[in-house]
């Protein structure tokens, strides 16, 4: 089900306006029209020029996913903003970003928290992400090549975890990496083939789950990293 608290218009929405954005500010205005009202998130997106993360310059600011190397995608801006809105990120938070790809969403999240621990299983994409984020002089991102199902791999606990690919199961090691009251958001794939964003909150050692909206993401692969 959709959240009627943050996005009441979604419940009865029947049609979608098609935009052809050519500038970042045009994308910001579209996101506002789609219900993204958190100025911190919009400011973060404004600060990260999407054209640096894609070769499709004529489509860089369109509100859609864009294909990148290794059969992966650059996340749709609305999805990045929507997911961030449910994580309630603070400047003191440490975030685990699983499937960082070429780094656009990672760069946006970095503007909203203290530190981002970014993981990617494709070395080619991770190298691109490092270069892209270095161009923006962002210094609060740590990178790691590896299988997202395995988590960061040490005893670091996170205030929030974001997963940029769909899975039929919630990786146990990621749940174990959440602090108390920590939040995990991910696209969950169901047997029928559909996907929904799932928000998981850790409370008193238990995990509360809440389904959000329908989405479509590439699959989260439980496989060794590709060098």
PDB file of C-alpha atoms in Angstrom:
ATOM      1  CA  UNK A   1       0.000   0.000   0.000  1.00  0.00           C
ATOM      2  CA  UNK A   2       1.065   3.596  -0.481  1.00  0.00           C
ATOM      3  CA  UNK A   3       1.856   6.025   2.279  1.00  0.00           C
ATOM      4  CA  UNK A   4      -0.960   8.549   2.614  1.00  0.00           C
ATOM      5  CA  UNK A   5       0.924  10.546   5.226  1.00  0.00           C
ATOM      6  CA  UNK A   6       3.849  11.810   3.149  1.00  0.00           C
ATOM      7  CA  UNK A   7       2.317  11.368  -0.308  1.00  0.00           C
ATOM      8  CA  UNK A   8      -1.493  11.657   0.028  1.00  0.00           C
ATOM      9  CA  UNK A   9      -1.902  12.452  -3.673  1.00  0.00           C
ATOM     10  CA  UNK A  10      -0.522   9.025  -4.638  1.00  0.00           C
ATOM     11  CA  UNK A  11      -3.596   7.204  -3.351  1.00  0.00           C
ATOM     12  CA  UNK A  12      -5.995   8.438  -6.005  1.00  0.00           C
ATOM     13  CA  UNK A  13      -3.549   9.375  -8.748  1.00  0.00           C
ATOM     14  CA  UNK A  14      -4.764   8.206 -12.184  1.00  0.00           C
ATOM     15  CA  UNK A  15      -2.350   9.678 -14.696  1.00  0.00           C
ATOM     16  CA  UNK A  16       1.255  10.747 -14.909  1.00  0.00           C
ATOM     17  CA  UNK A  17       2.518  13.879 -16.617  1.00  0.00           C
ATOM     18  CA  UNK A  18       5.465  13.279 -18.952  1.00  0.00           C
ATOM     19  CA  UNK A  19       8.270  15.805 -18.506  1.00  0.00           C
ATOM     20  CA  UNK A  20      11.289  16.487 -20.704  1.00  0.00           C
ATOM     21  CA  UNK A  21      13.740  18.045 -18.285  1.00  0.00           C
ATOM     22  CA  UNK A  22      16.910  19.589 -19.643  1.00  0.00           C
ATOM     23  CA  UNK A  23      18.237  21.144 -16.438  1.00  0.00           C
ATOM     24  CA  UNK A  24      18.591  20.080 -12.816  1.00  0.00           C
ATOM     25  CA  UNK A  25      16.184  22.783 -11.638  1.00  0.00           C
ATOM     26  CA  UNK A  26      13.512  21.448 -13.983  1.00  0.00           C
ATOM     27  CA  UNK A  27      13.964  18.024 -12.390  1.00  0.00           C
ATOM     28  CA  UNK A  28      13.614  19.617  -8.941  1.00  0.00           C
ATOM     29  CA  UNK A  29      10.309  21.203  -9.972  1.00  0.00           C
ATOM     30  CA  UNK A  30       9.024  17.881 -11.285  1.00  0.00           C
ATOM     31  CA  UNK A  31       9.947  16.150  -8.040  1.00  0.00           C
ATOM     32  CA  UNK A  32       8.018  18.826  -6.141  1.00  0.00           C
ATOM     33  CA  UNK A  33       4.990  18.144  -8.324  1.00  0.00           C
ATOM     34  CA  UNK A  34       5.364  14.425  -7.572  1.00  0.00           C
ATOM     35  CA  UNK A  35       5.113  15.065  -3.826  1.00  0.00           C
ATOM     36  CA  UNK A  36       8.760  15.414  -2.743  1.00  0.00           C
ATOM     37  CA  UNK A  37       8.566  18.320  -0.310  1.00  0.00           C
ATOM     38  CA  UNK A  38      11.623  17.851   1.932  1.00  0.00           C
ATOM     39  CA  UNK A  39      13.861  20.796   1.105  1.00  0.00           C
ATOM     40  CA  UNK A  40      16.968  19.030   2.436  1.00  0.00           C
ATOM     41  CA  UNK A  41      16.493  16.239  -0.096  1.00  0.00           C
ATOM     42  CA  UNK A  42      15.768  18.631  -2.953  1.00  0.00           C
ATOM     43  CA  UNK A  43      18.832  20.709  -2.029  1.00  0.00           C
ATOM     44  CA  UNK A  44      20.963  17.557  -2.038  1.00  0.00           C
ATOM     45  CA  UNK A  45      19.723  16.605  -5.517  1.00  0.00           C
ATOM     46  CA  UNK A  46      20.333  20.153  -6.719  1.00  0.00           C
ATOM     47  CA  UNK A  47      23.940  19.899  -5.489  1.00  0.00           C
ATOM     48  CA  UNK A  48      24.675  16.724  -7.483  1.00  0.00           C
ATOM     49  CA  UNK A  49      24.638  17.290 -11.274  1.00  0.00           C
ATOM     50  CA  UNK A  50      23.309  14.039 -12.751  1.00  0.00           C
ATOM     51  CA  UNK A  51      25.023  14.735 -16.074  1.00  0.00           C
ATOM     52  CA  UNK A  52      28.349  13.766 -14.468  1.00  0.00           C
ATOM     53  CA  UNK A  53      27.046  10.233 -13.915  1.00  0.00           C
ATOM     54  CA  UNK A  54      25.713   9.337 -17.362  1.00  0.00           C
ATOM     55  CA  UNK A  55      26.757   9.482 -20.998  1.00  0.00           C
ATOM     56  CA  UNK A  56      23.128  10.161 -21.948  1.00  0.00           C
ATOM     57  CA  UNK A  57      23.439  13.898 -21.496  1.00  0.00           C
ATOM     58  CA  UNK A  58      20.150  14.673 -23.251  1.00  0.00           C
ATOM     59  CA  UNK A  59      18.327  12.478 -20.705  1.00  0.00           C
ATOM     60  CA  UNK A  60      20.369  13.277 -17.595  1.00  0.00           C
ATOM     61  CA  UNK A  61      17.648  15.279 -15.849  1.00  0.00           C
ATOM     62  CA  UNK A  62      14.665  13.244 -16.874  1.00  0.00           C
ATOM     63  CA  UNK A  63      12.895  11.549 -13.994  1.00  0.00           C
ATOM     64  CA  UNK A  64      13.672   8.011 -15.097  1.00  0.00           C
ATOM     65  CA  UNK A  65      16.243   5.273 -14.630  1.00  0.00           C
ATOM     66  CA  UNK A  66      19.127   5.316 -17.100  1.00  0.00           C
ATOM     67  CA  UNK A  67      21.199   2.324 -18.176  1.00  0.00           C
ATOM     68  CA  UNK A  68      24.889   2.244 -17.214  1.00  0.00           C
ATOM     69  CA  UNK A  69      27.729  -0.262 -17.525  1.00  0.00           C
ATOM     70  CA  UNK A  70      27.442  -3.926 -16.420  1.00  0.00           C
ATOM     71  CA  UNK A  71      23.712  -4.102 -17.164  1.00  0.00           C
ATOM     72  CA  UNK A  72      22.878  -1.844 -14.216  1.00  0.00           C
ATOM     73  CA  UNK A  73      20.932   1.416 -13.969  1.00  0.00           C
ATOM     74  CA  UNK A  74      21.183   4.936 -12.625  1.00  0.00           C
ATOM     75  CA  UNK A  75      18.266   5.096 -10.183  1.00  0.00           C
ATOM     76  CA  UNK A  76      15.216   7.171 -11.062  1.00  0.00           C
ATOM     77  CA  UNK A  77      15.480  10.492  -9.151  1.00  0.00           C
ATOM     78  CA  UNK A  78      11.989  10.148  -7.690  1.00  0.00           C
ATOM     79  CA  UNK A  79      12.886   6.759  -6.207  1.00  0.00           C
ATOM     80  CA  UNK A  80      16.087   8.127  -4.664  1.00  0.00           C
ATOM     81  CA  UNK A  81      14.214  11.073  -3.151  1.00  0.00           C
ATOM     82  CA  UNK A  82      11.288   8.937  -2.017  1.00  0.00           C
ATOM     83  CA  UNK A  83      13.524   6.369  -0.340  1.00  0.00           C
ATOM     84  CA  UNK A  84      15.507   9.100   1.413  1.00  0.00           C
ATOM     85  CA  UNK A  85      12.293  10.673   2.710  1.00  0.00           C
ATOM     86  CA  UNK A  86      11.457   7.494   4.641  1.00  0.00           C
ATOM     87  CA  UNK A  87      14.928   7.137   6.140  1.00  0.00           C
ATOM     88  CA  UNK A  88      14.669  10.462   8.009  1.00  0.00           C
ATOM     89  CA  UNK A  89      18.391  11.044   7.560  1.00  0.00           C
ATOM     90  CA  UNK A  90      20.279  13.270   9.989  1.00  0.00           C
ATOM     91  CA  UNK A  91      23.695  14.886   9.748  1.00  0.00           C
ATOM     92  CA  UNK A  92      24.986  12.557  12.476  1.00  0.00           C
ATOM     93  CA  UNK A  93      23.933   9.333  10.700  1.00  0.00           C
ATOM     94  CA  UNK A  94      26.090   6.638   9.125  1.00  0.00           C
ATOM     95  CA  UNK A  95      24.503   5.004   6.087  1.00  0.00           C
ATOM     96  CA  UNK A  96      25.214   1.748   4.269  1.00  0.00           C
ATOM     97  CA  UNK A  97      24.476   2.052   0.546  1.00  0.00           C
ATOM     98  CA  UNK A  98      24.225  -1.359  -1.140  1.00  0.00           C
ATOM     99  CA  UNK A  99      24.596  -1.329  -4.925  1.00  0.00           C
ATOM    100  CA  UNK A 100      25.982   2.164  -5.303  1.00  0.00           C
ATOM    101  CA  UNK A 101      26.440   1.778  -9.076  1.00  0.00           C
ATOM    102  CA  UNK A 102      28.114   4.816 -10.602  1.00  0.00           C
ATOM    103  CA  UNK A 103      27.465   6.846  -7.456  1.00  0.00           C
ATOM    104  CA  UNK A 104      24.673   9.341  -8.161  1.00  0.00           C
ATOM    105  CA  UNK A 105      22.346   8.269  -5.346  1.00  0.00           C
ATOM    106  CA  UNK A 106      25.375   7.822  -3.091  1.00  0.00           C
ATOM    107  CA  UNK A 107      26.414  11.416  -3.737  1.00  0.00           C
ATOM    108  CA  UNK A 108      22.898  12.663  -2.963  1.00  0.00           C
ATOM    109  CA  UNK A 109      22.749  10.683   0.290  1.00  0.00           C
ATOM    110  CA  UNK A 110      26.198  11.977   1.282  1.00  0.00           C
ATOM    111  CA  UNK A 111      24.708  15.462   1.510  1.00  0.00           C
ATOM    112  CA  UNK A 112      22.201  14.269   4.114  1.00  0.00           C
ATOM    113  CA  UNK A 113      24.339  12.366   6.613  1.00  0.00           C
ATOM    114  CA  UNK A 114      27.746  12.088   8.282  1.00  0.00           C
ATOM    115  CA  UNK A 115      29.217   9.110   6.404  1.00  0.00           C
ATOM    116  CA  UNK A 116      28.137   6.804   3.579  1.00  0.00           C
ATOM    117  CA  UNK A 117      29.616   3.307   3.322  1.00  0.00           C
ATOM    118  CA  UNK A 118      29.074   2.449  -0.337  1.00  0.00           C
ATOM    119  CA  UNK A 119      29.214  -1.142  -1.633  1.00  0.00           C
ATOM    120  CA  UNK A 120      29.184  -2.399  -5.217  1.00  0.00           C
ATOM    121  CA  UNK A 121      29.878  -5.891  -6.621  1.00  0.00           C
ATOM    122  CA  UNK A 122      31.114  -4.651 -10.020  1.00  0.00           C
ATOM    123  CA  UNK A 123      34.628  -3.196  -9.790  1.00  0.00           C
ATOM    124  CA  UNK A 124      34.111  -1.289 -13.035  1.00  0.00           C
ATOM    125  CA  UNK A 125      31.126   0.547 -11.564  1.00  0.00           C
ATOM    126  CA  UNK A 126      32.835   1.121  -8.231  1.00  0.00           C
ATOM    127  CA  UNK A 127      35.830   2.715  -9.969  1.00  0.00           C
ATOM    128  CA  UNK A 128      33.484   4.999 -11.908  1.00  0.00           C
ATOM    129  CA  UNK A 129      31.648   5.923  -8.699  1.00  0.00           C
ATOM    130  CA  UNK A 130      34.920   6.829  -6.986  1.00  0.00           C
ATOM    131  CA  UNK A 131      35.930   9.092  -9.873  1.00  0.00           C
ATOM    132  CA  UNK A 132      32.508  10.752 -10.085  1.00  0.00           C
ATOM    133  CA  UNK A 133      32.333  11.485  -6.376  1.00  0.00           C
ATOM    134  CA  UNK A 134      35.931  12.747  -6.337  1.00  0.00           C
ATOM    135  CA  UNK A 135      34.999  15.250  -9.065  1.00  0.00           C
ATOM    136  CA  UNK A 136      32.420  16.722  -6.688  1.00  0.00           C
ATOM    137  CA  UNK A 137      34.983  16.868  -3.850  1.00  0.00           C
ATOM    138  CA  UNK A 138      32.753  14.736  -1.636  1.00  0.00           C
ATOM    139  CA  UNK A 139      34.888  13.357   1.197  1.00  0.00           C
ATOM    140  CA  UNK A 140      32.435  11.516   3.472  1.00  0.00           C
ATOM    141  CA  UNK A 141      32.028   8.360   1.348  1.00  0.00           C
ATOM    142  CA  UNK A 142      33.912   5.112   1.945  1.00  0.00           C
ATOM    143  CA  UNK A 143      33.901   2.472  -0.797  1.00  0.00           C
ATOM    144  CA  UNK A 144      34.073  -1.296  -0.768  1.00  0.00           C
ATOM    145  CA  UNK A 145      33.942  -3.938  -3.494  1.00  0.00           C
ATOM    146  CA  UNK A 146      31.828  -6.891  -2.419  1.00  0.00           C
ATOM    147  CA  UNK A 147      28.609  -8.865  -2.246  1.00  0.00           C
ATOM    148  CA  UNK A 148      25.878  -6.707  -0.721  1.00  0.00           C
ATOM    149  CA  UNK A 149      24.218  -9.727   0.888  1.00  0.00           C
ATOM    150  CA  UNK A 150      27.279 -10.046   3.121  1.00  0.00           C
ATOM    151  CA  UNK A 151      27.129  -6.451   4.345  1.00  0.00           C
ATOM    152  CA  UNK A 152      30.134  -4.261   5.105  1.00  0.00           C
ATOM    153  CA  UNK A 153      31.916  -7.139   6.797  1.00  0.00           C
ATOM    154  CA  UNK A 154      32.885  -5.746  10.199  1.00  0.00           C
ATOM    155  CA  UNK A 155      30.998  -4.789  13.340  1.00  0.00           C
ATOM    156  CA  UNK A 156      29.969  -1.347  12.115  1.00  0.00           C
ATOM    157  CA  UNK A 157      26.322  -0.584  12.862  1.00  0.00           C
ATOM    158  CA  UNK A 158      24.314   1.756  10.687  1.00  0.00           C
ATOM    159  CA  UNK A 159      21.516   4.234  11.287  1.00  0.00           C
ATOM    160  CA  UNK A 160      20.072   3.396   7.883  1.00  0.00           C
ATOM    161  CA  UNK A 161      20.640   1.022   4.991  1.00  0.00           C
ATOM    162  CA  UNK A 162      19.504   1.608   1.434  1.00  0.00           C
ATOM    163  CA  UNK A 163      19.520  -1.139  -1.188  1.00  0.00           C
ATOM    164  CA  UNK A 164      19.439  -0.135  -4.849  1.00  0.00           C
ATOM    165  CA  UNK A 165      18.406  -3.517  -6.290  1.00  0.00           C
ATOM    166  CA  UNK A 166      15.503  -5.905  -5.782  1.00  0.00           C
ATOM    167  CA  UNK A 167      15.595  -9.093  -3.741  1.00  0.00           C
ATOM    168  CA  UNK A 168      13.037 -11.733  -2.758  1.00  0.00           C
ATOM    169  CA  UNK A 169      14.593 -11.894   0.708  1.00  0.00           C
ATOM    170  CA  UNK A 170      15.916  -9.303   3.115  1.00  0.00           C
ATOM    171  CA  UNK A 171      19.621 -10.088   3.639  1.00  0.00           C
ATOM    172  CA  UNK A 172      20.003 -11.221   7.258  1.00  0.00           C
ATOM    173  CA  UNK A 173      23.470  -9.738   7.659  1.00  0.00           C
ATOM    174  CA  UNK A 174      22.107  -6.332   6.701  1.00  0.00           C
ATOM    175  CA  UNK A 175      19.375  -6.564   9.344  1.00  0.00           C
ATOM    176  CA  UNK A 176      22.069  -7.474  11.865  1.00  0.00           C
ATOM    177  CA  UNK A 177      23.957  -4.315  10.866  1.00  0.00           C
ATOM    178  CA  UNK A 178      21.148  -1.960  11.892  1.00  0.00           C
ATOM    179  CA  UNK A 179      21.307   0.095  15.060  1.00  0.00           C
ATOM    180  CA  UNK A 180      18.312   0.162  17.371  1.00  0.00           C
ATOM    181  CA  UNK A 181      15.608   2.257  15.634  1.00  0.00           C
ATOM    182  CA  UNK A 182      17.618   1.880  12.421  1.00  0.00           C
ATOM    183  CA  UNK A 183      15.817   1.801   9.079  1.00  0.00           C
ATOM    184  CA  UNK A 184      16.370  -0.271   5.959  1.00  0.00           C
ATOM    185  CA  UNK A 185      14.662   0.463   2.657  1.00  0.00           C
ATOM    186  CA  UNK A 186      14.780  -1.805  -0.376  1.00  0.00           C
ATOM    187  CA  UNK A 187      12.772  -2.974  -3.381  1.00  0.00           C
ATOM    188  CA  UNK A 188      11.350  -6.404  -2.523  1.00  0.00           C
ATOM    189  CA  UNK A 189      10.469  -8.820  -5.301  1.00  0.00           C
ATOM    190  CA  UNK A 190       7.416 -11.044  -4.866  1.00  0.00           C
ATOM    191  CA  UNK A 191       6.550 -14.413  -6.387  1.00  0.00           C
ATOM    192  CA  UNK A 192       4.219 -12.788  -8.911  1.00  0.00           C
ATOM    193  CA  UNK A 193       7.207 -10.843 -10.245  1.00  0.00           C
ATOM    194  CA  UNK A 194       6.084  -7.453  -8.969  1.00  0.00           C
ATOM    195  CA  UNK A 195       8.232  -5.276  -6.722  1.00  0.00           C
ATOM    196  CA  UNK A 196       7.387  -2.930  -3.868  1.00  0.00           C
ATOM    197  CA  UNK A 197       9.570  -0.677  -1.795  1.00  0.00           C
ATOM    198  CA  UNK A 198       9.808  -2.147   1.689  1.00  0.00           C
ATOM    199  CA  UNK A 199      10.675  -0.140   4.807  1.00  0.00           C
ATOM    200  CA  UNK A 200      12.064  -2.171   7.718  1.00  0.00           C
ATOM    201  CA  UNK A 201      12.525  -0.557  11.134  1.00  0.00           C
ATOM    202  CA  UNK A 202      14.404  -2.184  14.011  1.00  0.00           C
ATOM    203  CA  UNK A 203      12.615  -1.671  17.323  1.00  0.00           C
ATOM    204  CA  UNK A 204      13.542  -3.400  20.581  1.00  0.00           C
ATOM    205  CA  UNK A 205      15.237  -6.208  18.692  1.00  0.00           C
ATOM    206  CA  UNK A 206      12.238  -6.783  16.428  1.00  0.00           C
ATOM    207  CA  UNK A 207      11.758  -5.726  12.825  1.00  0.00           C
ATOM    208  CA  UNK A 208       8.647  -3.904  11.659  1.00  0.00           C
ATOM    209  CA  UNK A 209       7.899  -3.998   7.927  1.00  0.00           C
ATOM    210  CA  UNK A 210       5.852  -1.587   5.850  1.00  0.00           C
ATOM    211  CA  UNK A 211       5.126  -1.808   2.140  1.00  0.00           C
ATOM    212  CA  UNK A 212       5.305   1.443   0.200  1.00  0.00           C
ATOM    213  CA  UNK A 213       4.860   1.895  -3.554  1.00  0.00           C
ATOM    214  CA  UNK A 214       5.327  -0.259  -6.651  1.00  0.00           C
ATOM    215  CA  UNK A 215       8.770  -0.010  -8.246  1.00  0.00           C
ATOM    216  CA  UNK A 216      11.004  -1.738 -10.767  1.00  0.00           C
ATOM    217  CA  UNK A 217      14.698  -2.275 -10.005  1.00  0.00           C
ATOM    218  CA  UNK A 218      17.436  -4.550 -11.344  1.00  0.00           C
ATOM    219  CA  UNK A 219      17.966  -7.708  -9.230  1.00  0.00           C
ATOM    220  CA  UNK A 220      20.236  -7.807  -6.208  1.00  0.00           C
ATOM    221  CA  UNK A 221      22.748 -10.576  -6.956  1.00  0.00           C
ATOM    222  CA  UNK A 222      23.923 -12.801  -4.127  1.00  0.00           C
ATOM    223  CA  UNK A 223      27.217 -13.505  -5.853  1.00  0.00           C
ATOM    224  CA  UNK A 224      30.882 -12.729  -5.446  1.00  0.00           C
ATOM    225  CA  UNK A 225      32.152  -9.393  -6.688  1.00  0.00           C
ATOM    226  CA  UNK A 226      33.280  -8.990 -10.287  1.00  0.00           C
ATOM    227  CA  UNK A 227      36.794  -7.555 -10.641  1.00  0.00           C
TER     228      UNK A 227
END
